[in-house]
Amino acid sequence: MIRISQLAASVKPSATIAAGTKARQLKAAGIKVWDFSLGEPDFNTPKHICDAAEKAALGGQTHYTPTSGTAEVKAAICRWYKSYHGYECAPENVIVSNGAKHSIHNALAAIVGPGDEVIIPTPYWVSYSDLVSMTGATPVLVNTTPESGFKMSPAQLKAAITPKTRILMLNSPCNPTGTVYSRAELEALVDTLLANSEAAILSDEIYEQLTYGDAKPTCVATLRPALKDRIITISGASKSYAMTGWRMGWAVAPAAVVKAMDTIQSQETSCPSSVSQAALIAALDGPQECVAEMRKEFAARRELTYKLLDAIPGAKVVKSDGAFYAFFDVSAVFGKSFGGKVVTDSLTYCNTLLEQAYVNLVPGVAFGAEGFVRMSYATNAATIEGGLAKLAEWMASGK
Ligand code: PMP
Ligand code: GLU
């Protein structure tokens, strides 16, 4: 018997990936699943991006690249930040990894370890706390509530800071809540950190191109000059360009942090995929109408989702303006029996709902928010209508 390591045994499987896998298995067994689990655009990658990858592969870009990415892809990322956010960064500040999840992992591994604390506002994206724990550092969770629109206040941040704080993790627009902090709100948080700690900020901005209505994304690195040596910006192509399978994420950070991440990556994966890097250049430099079209579609789905959820008794939605998630409180039905099964928490709620109505949501507990569930609306209108009709019917069956 091979003994499993302490590290592996201490990591929880990703709840979002697990929910997606469950849906895939049911579908393979011929069952119609109303799947709202994975945060993944249902669109295929735009054609001009695929064409660039094909051209790169046929043109011989099939070899290892520099560990942190090609000079061309780094230049494209710098150009994109300059034009989208007015943020000036240099190629030495950029490292490309196999998805933003990998960038976050490498950034944490480069900076923190046992004895260090990382502040994470809840609800947080499932992987944050485990990625922090895998380094040996301690996640310090700061609870936010629907009343504040799931936003952490400067006072809450100040109270969470200790001499051991090494990183504050921010995620706006947020997965799972969709919350978008305003520029002023982020300035207040940054100023609180700068005044009370030497810690760095890891700002995950992967949903930056997906905001709706008047909400605007903020590149936190642009807020204060003092952040120059203190901030790691994370983003990637998965969400904005419908490129989840290409595994393209990146970090923009002080050169010393990039160098440390580069060393880790050189032992881990050698480099990101050469063909995917060529595709990423086409995504960032190419026509951006595809992003606008997908955003428009997500905006319409968001409206539809909220309209239908609002009509379901027992589902209390906290509306937000970013990403593609609806996060809602279903604790009103905890204690009720559905088809003979009593639902007691977000996990039993999601399991019972999937078993009985084939509607697949992700339990809030995985995001550090018991009582809630997450629905990804990155799927077509017919699925949203059909799935939410099923959800309404199932909710009404609770006794
Ligand atoms: N950050 C957030 C907040 C996310 O929701 C995701 C989900 N994919 C990621 C990072 C990682 O994305 P990827 O690894 O596909 O680039
Ligand atoms: N980030 C997406 C989600 O939250 C995709 C799955 C994952 O990487 O966790 O569903």
mmCIF file of N, CA, C and O in Angstrom, residues 321-363:
data_model
loop_
_atom_site.group_PDB
_atom_site.id
_atom_site.type_symbol
_atom_site.label_atom_id
_atom_site.label_comp_id
_atom_site.label_asym_id
_atom_site.label_seq_id
_atom_site.Cartn_x
_atom_site.Cartn_y
_atom_site.Cartn_z
ATOM 1 N N ASP A 321 -22.943 42.787 -9.901
ATOM 2 C CA ASP A 321 -22.747 43.332 -11.248
ATOM 3 C C ASP A 321 -21.562 42.759 -11.999
ATOM 4 O O ASP A 321 -21.067 43.383 -12.949
ATOM 5 N N GLY A 322 -21.035 41.613 -11.565
ATOM 6 C CA GLY A 322 -19.863 41.112 -12.275
ATOM 7 C C GLY A 322 -19.796 39.603 -12.329
ATOM 8 O O GLY A 322 -20.622 38.901 -11.735
ATOM 9 N N ALA A 323 -18.812 39.108 -13.077
ATOM 10 C CA ALA A 323 -18.583 37.671 -13.289
ATOM 11 C C ALA A 323 -19.831 37.036 -13.917
ATOM 12 O O ALA A 323 -20.572 37.717 -14.623
ATOM 13 N N PHE A 324 -20.088 35.757 -13.649
ATOM 14 C CA PHE A 324 -21.331 35.173 -14.187
ATOM 15 C C PHE A 324 -21.946 34.197 -13.199
ATOM 16 O O PHE A 324 -22.270 33.065 -13.535
ATOM 17 N N TYR A 325 -22.059 34.710 -11.950
ATOM 18 C CA TYR A 325 -22.618 33.870 -10.892
ATOM 19 C C TYR A 325 -23.771 34.569 -10.181
ATOM 20 O O TYR A 325 -23.726 35.782 -9.950
ATOM 21 N N ALA A 326 -24.812 33.762 -9.850
ATOM 22 C CA ALA A 326 -25.838 34.238 -8.924
ATOM 23 C C ALA A 326 -25.587 33.484 -7.622
ATOM 24 O O ALA A 326 -25.397 32.263 -7.620
ATOM 25 N N PHE A 327 -25.543 34.237 -6.522
ATOM 26 C CA PHE A 327 -25.260 33.641 -5.217
ATOM 27 C C PHE A 327 -26.488 33.898 -4.371
ATOM 28 O O PHE A 327 -26.890 35.057 -4.204
ATOM 29 N N PHE A 328 -27.140 32.837 -3.895
ATOM 30 C CA PHE A 328 -28.377 33.089 -3.168
ATOM 31 C C PHE A 328 -28.526 32.228 -1.914
ATOM 32 O O PHE A 328 -27.972 31.143 -1.806
ATOM 33 N N ASP A 329 -29.275 32.821 -0.991
ATOM 34 C CA ASP A 329 -29.481 32.240 0.337
ATOM 35 C C ASP A 329 -30.672 31.292 0.267
ATOM 36 O O ASP A 329 -31.775 31.707 -0.106
ATOM 37 N N VAL A 330 -30.443 30.033 0.590
ATOM 38 C CA VAL A 330 -31.545 29.062 0.572
ATOM 39 C C VAL A 330 -31.801 28.502 1.976
ATOM 40 O O VAL A 330 -32.487 27.495 2.140
ATOM 41 N N SER A 331 -31.263 29.169 2.984
ATOM 42 C CA SER A 331 -31.364 28.622 4.346
ATOM 43 C C SER A 331 -32.813 28.581 4.841
ATOM 44 O O SER A 331 -33.121 27.848 5.782
ATOM 45 N N ALA A 332 -33.709 29.317 4.152
ATOM 46 C CA ALA A 332 -35.124 29.308 4.559
ATOM 47 C C ALA A 332 -35.718 27.904 4.446
ATOM 48 O O ALA A 332 -36.696 27.592 5.132
ATOM 49 N N VAL A 333 -35.158 27.045 3.587
ATOM 50 C CA VAL A 333 -35.755 25.701 3.457
ATOM 51 C C VAL A 333 -34.988 24.641 4.250
ATOM 52 O O VAL A 333 -35.337 23.463 4.212
ATOM 53 N N PHE A 334 -33.950 25.057 4.967
ATOM 54 C CA PHE A 334 -33.223 24.075 5.777
ATOM 55 C C PHE A 334 -34.162 23.564 6.873
ATOM 56 O O PHE A 334 -34.890 24.342 7.500
ATOM 57 N N GLY A 335 -34.137 22.236 7.056
ATOM 58 C CA GLY A 335 -35.072 21.630 8.022
ATOM 59 C C GLY A 335 -36.279 21.035 7.309
ATOM 60 O O GLY A 335 -37.003 20.226 7.875
ATOM 61 N N LYS A 336 -36.493 21.420 6.042
ATOM 62 C CA LYS A 336 -37.639 20.859 5.308
ATOM 63 C C LYS A 336 -37.260 19.530 4.673
ATOM 64 O O LYS A 336 -36.082 19.271 4.397
ATOM 65 N N SER A 337 -38.301 18.741 4.389
ATOM 66 C CA SER A 337 -38.089 17.430 3.796
ATOM 67 C C SER A 337 -38.469 17.464 2.309
ATOM 68 O O SER A 337 -39.519 17.972 1.930
ATOM 69 N N PHE A 338 -37.569 16.929 1.484
ATOM 70 C CA PHE A 338 -37.799 16.870 0.030
ATOM 71 C C PHE A 338 -37.775 15.409 -0.388
ATOM 72 O O PHE A 338 -36.740 14.748 -0.245
ATOM 73 N N GLY A 339 -38.902 14.915 -0.860
ATOM 74 C CA GLY A 339 -38.994 13.498 -1.264
ATOM 75 C C GLY A 339 -38.514 12.578 -0.155
ATOM 76 O O GLY A 339 -37.831 11.587 -0.424
ATOM 77 N N GLY A 340 -38.775 12.934 1.087
ATOM 78 C CA GLY A 340 -38.397 12.089 2.223
ATOM 79 C C GLY A 340 -37.001 12.371 2.769
ATOM 80 O O GLY A 340 -36.566 11.763 3.721
ATOM 81 N N LYS A 341 -36.280 13.309 2.134
ATOM 82 C CA LYS A 341 -34.920 13.632 2.612
ATOM 83 C C LYS A 341 -34.906 15.018 3.232
ATOM 84 O O LYS A 341 -35.363 15.987 2.596
ATOM 85 N N VAL A 342 -34.361 15.103 4.430
ATOM 86 C CA VAL A 342 -34.336 16.407 5.091
ATOM 87 C C VAL A 342 -33.058 17.153 4.670
ATOM 88 O O VAL A 342 -31.953 16.615 4.726
ATOM 89 N N VAL A 343 -33.278 18.391 4.235
ATOM 90 C CA VAL A 343 -32.152 19.231 3.828
ATOM 91 C C VAL A 343 -31.718 20.060 5.041
ATOM 92 O O VAL A 343 -32.542 20.740 5.656
ATOM 93 N N THR A 344 -30.443 19.944 5.391
ATOM 94 C CA THR A 344 -30.003 20.611 6.621
ATOM 95 C C THR A 344 -28.982 21.720 6.380
ATOM 96 O O THR A 344 -28.768 22.578 7.237
ATOM 97 N N ASP A 345 -28.314 21.679 5.245
ATOM 98 C CA ASP A 345 -27.276 22.687 4.966
ATOM 99 C C ASP A 345 -27.060 22.785 3.451
ATOM 100 O O ASP A 345 -27.731 22.088 2.683
ATOM 101 N N SER A 346 -26.095 23.620 3.042
ATOM 102 C CA SER A 346 -25.951 23.858 1.595
ATOM 103 C C SER A 346 -25.508 22.602 0.852
ATOM 104 O O SER A 346 -25.871 22.392 -0.305
ATOM 105 N N LEU A 347 -24.758 21.737 1.537
ATOM 106 C CA LEU A 347 -24.288 20.506 0.886
ATOM 107 C C LEU A 347 -25.435 19.525 0.678
ATOM 108 O O LEU A 347 -25.622 18.996 -0.432
ATOM 109 N N THR A 348 -26.250 19.300 1.730
ATOM 110 C CA THR A 348 -27.375 18.361 1.559
ATOM 111 C C THR A 348 -28.403 18.962 0.593
ATOM 112 O O THR A 348 -29.042 18.240 -0.169
ATOM 113 N N TYR A 349 -28.512 20.291 0.607
ATOM 114 C CA TYR A 349 -29.414 20.959 -0.343
ATOM 115 C C TYR A 349 -28.985 20.613 -1.776
ATOM 116 O O TYR A 349 -29.792 20.139 -2.581
ATOM 117 N N CYS A 350 -27.707 20.835 -2.099
ATOM 118 C CA CYS A 350 -27.230 20.622 -3.471
ATOM 119 C C CYS A 350 -27.284 19.157 -3.868
ATOM 120 O O CYS A 350 -27.686 18.822 -4.982
ATOM 121 N N ASN A 351 -26.903 18.274 -2.941
ATOM 122 C CA ASN A 351 -26.939 16.841 -3.259
ATOM 123 C C ASN A 351 -28.361 16.358 -3.520
ATOM 124 O O ASN A 351 -28.625 15.629 -4.472
ATOM 125 N N THR A 352 -29.294 16.788 -2.661
ATOM 126 C CA THR A 352 -30.683 16.339 -2.805
ATOM 127 C C THR A 352 -31.299 16.921 -4.077
ATOM 128 O O THR A 352 -32.012 16.237 -4.823
ATOM 129 N N LEU A 353 -31.005 18.188 -4.333
ATOM 130 C CA LEU A 353 -31.526 18.841 -5.537
ATOM 131 C C LEU A 353 -31.040 18.114 -6.796
ATOM 132 O O LEU A 353 -31.821 17.869 -7.724
ATOM 133 N N LEU A 354 -29.765 17.760 -6.809
ATOM 134 C CA LEU A 354 -29.220 17.070 -7.986
ATOM 135 C C LEU A 354 -29.849 15.681 -8.131
ATOM 136 O O LEU A 354 -30.274 15.299 -9.223
ATOM 137 N N GLU A 355 -29.935 14.967 -7.008
ATOM 138 C CA GLU A 355 -30.515 13.604 -7.063
ATOM 139 C C GLU A 355 -31.968 13.609 -7.522
ATOM 140 O O GLU A 355 -32.390 12.769 -8.288
ATOM 141 N N GLN A 356 -32.738 14.592 -7.022
ATOM 142 C CA GLN A 356 -34.178 14.528 -7.249
ATOM 143 C C GLN A 356 -34.645 15.333 -8.458
ATOM 144 O O GLN A 356 -35.629 14.983 -9.092
ATOM 145 N N ALA A 357 -33.943 16.419 -8.772
ATOM 146 C CA ALA A 357 -34.429 17.277 -9.869
ATOM 147 C C ALA A 357 -33.381 17.468 -10.960
ATOM 148 O O ALA A 357 -33.635 18.151 -11.946
ATOM 149 N N TYR A 358 -32.211 16.886 -10.763
ATOM 150 C CA TYR A 358 -31.113 17.004 -11.731
ATOM 151 C C TYR A 358 -30.717 18.449 -12.014
ATOM 152 O O TYR A 358 -30.371 18.809 -13.135
ATOM 153 N N VAL A 359 -30.814 19.278 -10.988
ATOM 154 C CA VAL A 359 -30.329 20.661 -11.088
ATOM 155 C C VAL A 359 -29.023 20.713 -10.290
ATOM 156 O O VAL A 359 -28.987 20.294 -9.125
ATOM 157 N N ASN A 360 -27.965 21.213 -10.920
ATOM 158 C CA ASN A 360 -26.638 21.138 -10.303
ATOM 159 C C ASN A 360 -26.123 22.524 -9.911
ATOM 160 O O ASN A 360 -25.812 23.347 -10.776
ATOM 161 N N LEU A 361 -26.063 22.766 -8.593
ATOM 162 C CA LEU A 361 -25.522 24.028 -8.069
ATOM 163 C C LEU A 361 -24.315 23.684 -7.188
ATOM 164 O O LEU A 361 -24.086 22.521 -6.866
ATOM 165 N N VAL A 362 -23.570 24.703 -6.761
ATOM 166 C CA VAL A 362 -22.414 24.442 -5.882
ATOM 167 C C VAL A 362 -22.740 24.961 -4.476
ATOM 168 O O VAL A 362 -23.211 26.101 -4.327
ATOM 169 N N PRO A 363 -22.521 24.127 -3.435
ATOM 170 C CA PRO A 363 -22.866 24.555 -2.070
ATOM 171 C C PRO A 363 -22.016 25.731 -1.593
ATOM 172 O O PRO A 363 -20.797 25.751 -1.809
#
